[in-house]
Tab-separated table of C-alpha atoms in Angstrom:
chain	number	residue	atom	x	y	z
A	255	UNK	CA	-6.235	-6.439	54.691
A	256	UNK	CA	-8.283	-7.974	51.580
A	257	UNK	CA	-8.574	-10.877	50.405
A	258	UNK	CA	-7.300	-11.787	47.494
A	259	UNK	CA	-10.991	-12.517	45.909
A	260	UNK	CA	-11.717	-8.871	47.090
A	261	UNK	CA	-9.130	-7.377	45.893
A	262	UNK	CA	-9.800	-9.366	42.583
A	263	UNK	CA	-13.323	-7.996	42.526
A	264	UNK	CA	-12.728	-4.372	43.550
A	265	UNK	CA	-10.283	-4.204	40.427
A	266	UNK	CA	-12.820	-5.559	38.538
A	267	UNK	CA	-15.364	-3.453	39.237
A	268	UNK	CA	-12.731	-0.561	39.009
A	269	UNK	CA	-11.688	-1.653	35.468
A	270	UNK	CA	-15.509	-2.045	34.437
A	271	UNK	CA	-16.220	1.400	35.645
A	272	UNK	CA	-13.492	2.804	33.924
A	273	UNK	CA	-14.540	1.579	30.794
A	274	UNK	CA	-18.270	2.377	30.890
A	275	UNK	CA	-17.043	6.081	31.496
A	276	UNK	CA	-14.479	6.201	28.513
A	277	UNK	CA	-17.338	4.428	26.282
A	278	UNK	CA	-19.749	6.917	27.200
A	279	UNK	CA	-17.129	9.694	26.962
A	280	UNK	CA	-16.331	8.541	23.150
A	281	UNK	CA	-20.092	8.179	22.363
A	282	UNK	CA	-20.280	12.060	23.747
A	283	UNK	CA	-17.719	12.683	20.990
A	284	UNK	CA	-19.379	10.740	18.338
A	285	UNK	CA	-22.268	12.808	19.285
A	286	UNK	CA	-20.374	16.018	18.438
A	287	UNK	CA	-19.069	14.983	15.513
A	288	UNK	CA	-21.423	16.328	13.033
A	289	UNK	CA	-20.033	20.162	14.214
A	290	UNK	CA	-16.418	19.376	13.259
A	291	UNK	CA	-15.031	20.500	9.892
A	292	UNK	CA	-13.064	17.846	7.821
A	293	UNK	CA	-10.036	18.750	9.074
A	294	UNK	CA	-10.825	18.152	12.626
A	295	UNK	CA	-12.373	15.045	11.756
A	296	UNK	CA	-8.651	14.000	10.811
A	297	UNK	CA	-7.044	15.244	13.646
A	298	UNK	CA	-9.533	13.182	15.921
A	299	UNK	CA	-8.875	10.044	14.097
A	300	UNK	CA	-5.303	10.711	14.629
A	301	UNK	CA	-5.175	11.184	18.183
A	302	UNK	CA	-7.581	8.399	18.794
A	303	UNK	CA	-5.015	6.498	16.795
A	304	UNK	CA	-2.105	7.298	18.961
A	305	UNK	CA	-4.322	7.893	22.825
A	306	UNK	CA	-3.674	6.022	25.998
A	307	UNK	CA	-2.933	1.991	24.897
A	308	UNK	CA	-4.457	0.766	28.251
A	309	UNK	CA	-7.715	2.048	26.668
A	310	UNK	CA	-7.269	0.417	23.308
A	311	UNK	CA	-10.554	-1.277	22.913
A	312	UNK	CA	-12.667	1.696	23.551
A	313	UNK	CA	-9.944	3.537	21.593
A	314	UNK	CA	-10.363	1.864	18.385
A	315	UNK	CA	-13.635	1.886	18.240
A	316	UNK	CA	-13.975	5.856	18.491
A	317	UNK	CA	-10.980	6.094	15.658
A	318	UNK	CA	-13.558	3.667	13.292
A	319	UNK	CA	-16.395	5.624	14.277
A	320	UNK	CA	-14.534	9.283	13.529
A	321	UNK	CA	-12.917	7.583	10.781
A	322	UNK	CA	-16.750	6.065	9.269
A	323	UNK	CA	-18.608	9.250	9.941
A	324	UNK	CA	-15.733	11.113	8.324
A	325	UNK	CA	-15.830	8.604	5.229
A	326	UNK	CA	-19.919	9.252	5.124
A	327	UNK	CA	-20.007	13.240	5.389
A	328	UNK	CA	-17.988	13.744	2.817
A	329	UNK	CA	-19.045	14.762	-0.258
A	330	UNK	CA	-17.362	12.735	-2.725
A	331	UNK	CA	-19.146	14.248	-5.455
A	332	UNK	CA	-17.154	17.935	-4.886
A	333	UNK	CA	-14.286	19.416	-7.020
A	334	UNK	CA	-12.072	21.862	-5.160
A	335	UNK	CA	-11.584	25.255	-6.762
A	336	UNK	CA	-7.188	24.656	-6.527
A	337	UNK	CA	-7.056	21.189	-8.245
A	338	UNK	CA	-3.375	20.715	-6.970
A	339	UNK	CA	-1.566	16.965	-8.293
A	340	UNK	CA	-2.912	14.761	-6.267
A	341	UNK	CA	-5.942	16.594	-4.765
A	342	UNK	CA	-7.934	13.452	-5.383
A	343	UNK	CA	-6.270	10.845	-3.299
A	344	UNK	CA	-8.067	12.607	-0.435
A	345	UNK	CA	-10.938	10.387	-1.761
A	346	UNK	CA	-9.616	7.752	-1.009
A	347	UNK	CA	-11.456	5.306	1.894
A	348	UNK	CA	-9.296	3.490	4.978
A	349	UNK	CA	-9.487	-0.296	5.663
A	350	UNK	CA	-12.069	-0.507	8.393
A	351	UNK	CA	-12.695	-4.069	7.728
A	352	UNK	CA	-9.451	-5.984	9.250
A	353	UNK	CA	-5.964	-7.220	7.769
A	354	UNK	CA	-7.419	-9.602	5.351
A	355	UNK	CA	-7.988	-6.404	2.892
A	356	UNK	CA	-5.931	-3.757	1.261
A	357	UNK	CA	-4.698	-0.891	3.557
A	358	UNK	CA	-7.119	1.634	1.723
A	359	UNK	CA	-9.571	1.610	-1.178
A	360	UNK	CA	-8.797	4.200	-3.776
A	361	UNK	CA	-11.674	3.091	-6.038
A	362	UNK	CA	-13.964	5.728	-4.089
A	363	UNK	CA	-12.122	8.650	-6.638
A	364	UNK	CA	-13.070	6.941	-9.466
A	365	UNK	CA	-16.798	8.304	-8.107
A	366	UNK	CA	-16.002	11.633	-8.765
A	367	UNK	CA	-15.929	12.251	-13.012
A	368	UNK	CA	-13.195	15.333	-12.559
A	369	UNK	CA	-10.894	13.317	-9.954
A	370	UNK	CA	-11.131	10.317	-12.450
A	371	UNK	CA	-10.194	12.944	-15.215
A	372	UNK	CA	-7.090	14.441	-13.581
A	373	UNK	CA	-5.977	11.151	-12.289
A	374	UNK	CA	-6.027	9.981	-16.283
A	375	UNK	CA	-4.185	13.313	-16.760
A	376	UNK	CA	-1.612	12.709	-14.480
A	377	UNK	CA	-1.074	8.552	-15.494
A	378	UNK	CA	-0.991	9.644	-18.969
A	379	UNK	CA	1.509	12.009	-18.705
A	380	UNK	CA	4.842	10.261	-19.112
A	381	UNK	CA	3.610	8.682	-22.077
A	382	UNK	CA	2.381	11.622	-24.288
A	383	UNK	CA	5.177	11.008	-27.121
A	384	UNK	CA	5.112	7.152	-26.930
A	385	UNK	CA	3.219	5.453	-29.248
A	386	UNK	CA	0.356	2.954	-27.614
A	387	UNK	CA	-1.383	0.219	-30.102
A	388	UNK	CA	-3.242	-1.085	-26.749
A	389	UNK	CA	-3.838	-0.990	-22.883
A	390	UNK	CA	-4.294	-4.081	-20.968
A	391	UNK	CA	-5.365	-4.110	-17.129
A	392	UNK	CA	-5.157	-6.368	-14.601
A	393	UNK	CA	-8.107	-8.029	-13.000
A	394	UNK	CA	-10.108	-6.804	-11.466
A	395	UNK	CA	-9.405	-2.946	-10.194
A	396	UNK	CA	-6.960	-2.023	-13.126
A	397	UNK	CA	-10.421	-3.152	-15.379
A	398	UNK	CA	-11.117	0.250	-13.893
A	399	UNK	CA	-8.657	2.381	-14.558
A	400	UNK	CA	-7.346	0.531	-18.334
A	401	UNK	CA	-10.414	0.951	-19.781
A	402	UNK	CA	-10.583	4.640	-18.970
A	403	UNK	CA	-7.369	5.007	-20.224
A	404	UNK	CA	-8.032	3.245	-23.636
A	405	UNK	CA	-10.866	5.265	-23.808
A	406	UNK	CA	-8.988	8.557	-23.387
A	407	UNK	CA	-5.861	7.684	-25.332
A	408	UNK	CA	-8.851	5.993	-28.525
A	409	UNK	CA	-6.920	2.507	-28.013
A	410	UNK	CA	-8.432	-0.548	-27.341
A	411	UNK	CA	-8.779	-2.569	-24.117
A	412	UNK	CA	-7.801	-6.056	-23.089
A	413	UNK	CA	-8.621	-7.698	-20.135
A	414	UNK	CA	-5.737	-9.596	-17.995
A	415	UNK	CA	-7.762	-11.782	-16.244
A	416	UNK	CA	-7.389	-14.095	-13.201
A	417	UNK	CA	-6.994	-18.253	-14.600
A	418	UNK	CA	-10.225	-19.927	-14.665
A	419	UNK	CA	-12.522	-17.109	-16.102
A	420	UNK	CA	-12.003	-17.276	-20.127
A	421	UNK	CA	-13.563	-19.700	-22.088
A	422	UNK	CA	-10.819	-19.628	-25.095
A	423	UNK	CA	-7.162	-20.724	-25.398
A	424	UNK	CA	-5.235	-18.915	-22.944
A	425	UNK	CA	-1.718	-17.921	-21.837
A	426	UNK	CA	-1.248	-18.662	-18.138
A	427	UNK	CA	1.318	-17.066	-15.161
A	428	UNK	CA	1.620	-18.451	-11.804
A	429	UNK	CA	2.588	-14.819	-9.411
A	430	UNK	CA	2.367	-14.125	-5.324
A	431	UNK	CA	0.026	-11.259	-4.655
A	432	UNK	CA	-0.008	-8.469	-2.303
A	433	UNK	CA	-1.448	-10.559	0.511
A	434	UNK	CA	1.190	-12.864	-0.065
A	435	UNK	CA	-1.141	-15.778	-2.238
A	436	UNK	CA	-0.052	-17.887	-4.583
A	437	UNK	CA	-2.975	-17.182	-7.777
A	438	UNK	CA	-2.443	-17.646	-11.815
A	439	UNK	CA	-3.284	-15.188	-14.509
A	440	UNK	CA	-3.877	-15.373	-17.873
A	441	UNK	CA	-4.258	-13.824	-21.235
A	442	UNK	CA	-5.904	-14.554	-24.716
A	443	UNK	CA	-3.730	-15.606	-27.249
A	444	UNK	CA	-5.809	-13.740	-30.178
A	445	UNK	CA	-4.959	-10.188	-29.478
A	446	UNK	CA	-1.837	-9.747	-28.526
A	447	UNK	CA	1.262	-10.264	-31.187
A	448	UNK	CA	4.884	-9.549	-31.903
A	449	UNK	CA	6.151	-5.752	-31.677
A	450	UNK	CA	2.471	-4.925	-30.782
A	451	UNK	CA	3.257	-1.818	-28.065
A	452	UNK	CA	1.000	-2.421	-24.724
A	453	UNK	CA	0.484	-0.081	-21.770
A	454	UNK	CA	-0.415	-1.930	-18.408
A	455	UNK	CA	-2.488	-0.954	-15.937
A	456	UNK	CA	-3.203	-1.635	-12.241
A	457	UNK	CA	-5.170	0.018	-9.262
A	458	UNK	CA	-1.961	0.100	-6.987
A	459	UNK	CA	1.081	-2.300	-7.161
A	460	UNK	CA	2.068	-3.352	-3.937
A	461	UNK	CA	4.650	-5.762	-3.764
A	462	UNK	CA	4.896	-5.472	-7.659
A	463	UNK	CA	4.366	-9.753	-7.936
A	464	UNK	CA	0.782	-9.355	-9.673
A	465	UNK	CA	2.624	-6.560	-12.465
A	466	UNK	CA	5.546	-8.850	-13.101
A	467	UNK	CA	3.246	-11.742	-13.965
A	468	UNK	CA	0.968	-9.177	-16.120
A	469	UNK	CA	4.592	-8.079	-17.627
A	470	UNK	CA	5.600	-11.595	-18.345
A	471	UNK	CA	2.620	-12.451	-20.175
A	472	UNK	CA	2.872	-9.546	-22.367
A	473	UNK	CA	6.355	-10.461	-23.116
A	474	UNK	CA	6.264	-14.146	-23.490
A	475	UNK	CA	3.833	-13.215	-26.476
A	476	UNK	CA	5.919	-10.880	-28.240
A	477	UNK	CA	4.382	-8.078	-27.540
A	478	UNK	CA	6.473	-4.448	-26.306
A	479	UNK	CA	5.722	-3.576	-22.328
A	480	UNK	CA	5.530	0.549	-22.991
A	481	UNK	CA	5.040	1.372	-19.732
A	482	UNK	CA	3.376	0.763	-16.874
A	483	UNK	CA	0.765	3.079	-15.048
A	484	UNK	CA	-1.229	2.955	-11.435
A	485	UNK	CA	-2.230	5.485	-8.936
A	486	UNK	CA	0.456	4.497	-6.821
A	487	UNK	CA	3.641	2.274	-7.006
A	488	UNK	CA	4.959	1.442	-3.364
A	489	UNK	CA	8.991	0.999	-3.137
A	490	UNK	CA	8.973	-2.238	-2.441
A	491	UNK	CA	11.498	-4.630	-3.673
A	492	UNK	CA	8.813	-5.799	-6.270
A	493	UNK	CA	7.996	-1.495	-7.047
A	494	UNK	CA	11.184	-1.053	-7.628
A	495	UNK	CA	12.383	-3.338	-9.598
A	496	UNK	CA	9.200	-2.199	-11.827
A	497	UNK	CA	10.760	1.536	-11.802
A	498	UNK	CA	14.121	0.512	-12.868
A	499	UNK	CA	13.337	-1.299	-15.707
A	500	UNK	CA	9.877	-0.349	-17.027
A	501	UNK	CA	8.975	3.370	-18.074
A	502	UNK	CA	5.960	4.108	-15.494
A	503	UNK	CA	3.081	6.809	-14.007
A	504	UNK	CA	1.575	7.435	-10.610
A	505	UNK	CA	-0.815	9.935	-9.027
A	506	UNK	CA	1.761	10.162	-6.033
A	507	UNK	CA	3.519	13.199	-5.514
A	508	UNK	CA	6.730	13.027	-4.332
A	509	UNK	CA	6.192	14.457	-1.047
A	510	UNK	CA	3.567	12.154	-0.543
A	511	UNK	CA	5.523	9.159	-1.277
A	512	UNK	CA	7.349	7.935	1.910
A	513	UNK	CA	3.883	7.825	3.244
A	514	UNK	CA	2.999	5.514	0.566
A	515	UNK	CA	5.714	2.944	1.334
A	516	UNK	CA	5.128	3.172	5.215
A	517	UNK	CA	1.818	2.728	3.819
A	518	UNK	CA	0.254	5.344	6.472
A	519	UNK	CA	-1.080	8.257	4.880
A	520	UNK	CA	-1.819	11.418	6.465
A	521	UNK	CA	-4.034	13.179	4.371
A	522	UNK	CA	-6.331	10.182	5.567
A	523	UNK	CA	-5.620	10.306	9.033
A	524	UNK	CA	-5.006	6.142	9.231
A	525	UNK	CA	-2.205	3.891	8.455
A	526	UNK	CA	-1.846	0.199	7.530
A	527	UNK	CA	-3.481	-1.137	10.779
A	528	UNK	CA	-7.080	-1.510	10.238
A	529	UNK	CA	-9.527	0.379	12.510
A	530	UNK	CA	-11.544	-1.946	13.878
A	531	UNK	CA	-14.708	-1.863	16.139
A	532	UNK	CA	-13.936	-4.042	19.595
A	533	UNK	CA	-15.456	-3.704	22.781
């Protein structure tokens, strides 16, 4: 029989071996990678997602390195001939960074001038017949997407910013963000009055703590919350508390939105857990 230091060594060196061959195996992959259409390239980062758990270390890595090269070979800059609602959240990059950030980045559309157009298009939408004296966005991503949409509706733009960053007399709002952080906001008092009609605007609204500040604000000033608009609005408790009393746009289509909330979207090939690169 063995002892138990052999034994403890030949599993070693059995677990070692195993792992230089499935690292060497996923490098062979990575190698082929370049030959595989976009569609593929999803699939891949799929099943990498959901392969053999005992494996997991060299398994991640190959799903960030499928999911990187996917992210770099695509051409961002491209406009599909069927421009279906939607068509540019496919744009849109996975966390490959770790838990500390947002689930995805859909700031990477905003690259491509006819994606940013139909994603305007689609926001706008609801509020064709409503009469807008101003859009305000929310530091720092719905700076973005508010100041395109003052610029296509002809309003002006005001900035909700995060406390600490204006130099004037300011209206302030203590809210939880996404990531669970307790942060102030704040406002201007020189723009916004009584019965003054204000769209707000935001990247993505989570948890829907970060609009309801934004929505307070606005209020506490007199000022009328028209509506509320980002590319997506999750179902959260905050979301839809947002939907039930606020008139509001998304880019989401409704067959796309459970994946939203579960916050794993397909069309991406990742979900919430980050991709990251372990060995």
């Amino acid at each position: 029989m063995l002892s138990l230091s052999k034994k403890k060594k030949y599993w070693s060196n059995s677990c070692q071996n195993t792992i230089e061959y499935l690292h060497n195996l996923h490098l062979a992959i990575l190698s082929a990678l370049s030959c595989l259409s976009d569609l593929w390239c999803r699939r891949v980062i799929q099943l990498a997602q959901h392969w053999n758990p005992i494996c997991s270390s060299v398994t991640t890595s190959l799903a960030r390195c499928v999911c990187v090269n996917y992210c770099l070979r695509m051409d961002v800059l491209a406009v599909p001939t069927d421009r279906q609602k939607g068509w540019y959240l496919s744009l849109m990059a996975p966390n490959t960074k770790g838990p500390t950030f947002a689930w995805l980045d859909p700031s990477r559309l905003y690259c491509n001038s006819q994606a940013l157009a139909d994603c305007m298009k689609d926001l706008l939408s609801p509020f064709q017949n409503d009469s807008v004296d101003l859009v305000a966005g929310i530091d720092a991503m719905g700076f973005i997407l508010g100041a395109s949409v003052a610029t296509t509706l002809g309003k002006g733009f005001l900035a909700i910013r995060k406390a600490g960053h204006l130099c004037i007399a300011t209206q302030s709002q203590q809210y939880t963000d996404y990531s669970c952080r307790e942060k102030n906001m704040e406002v201007r008092l020189d723009v916004l009055k009584p019965g003054l009609r204000v769209l707000l605007v935001d990247q993505w609204i989570e948890t829907g703590g970060t609009m309801k500040a934004a929505i307070q604000l606005v209020e506490q000033l007199g000022a009328i919350v028209v509506g509320v608009a980002a590319v997506a609005i999750e179902n959260t408790e905050g979301g839809k508390w947002i939907k039930k009393h606020y008139k509001h746009a998304h880019c989401i289509p409704e067959k796309l939105q459970e994946q939203i909330d579960r916050q794993h979207l397909e069309l991406l090939g990742v979900e919430k857990t980050p991709i990251t690169l372990t060995y």
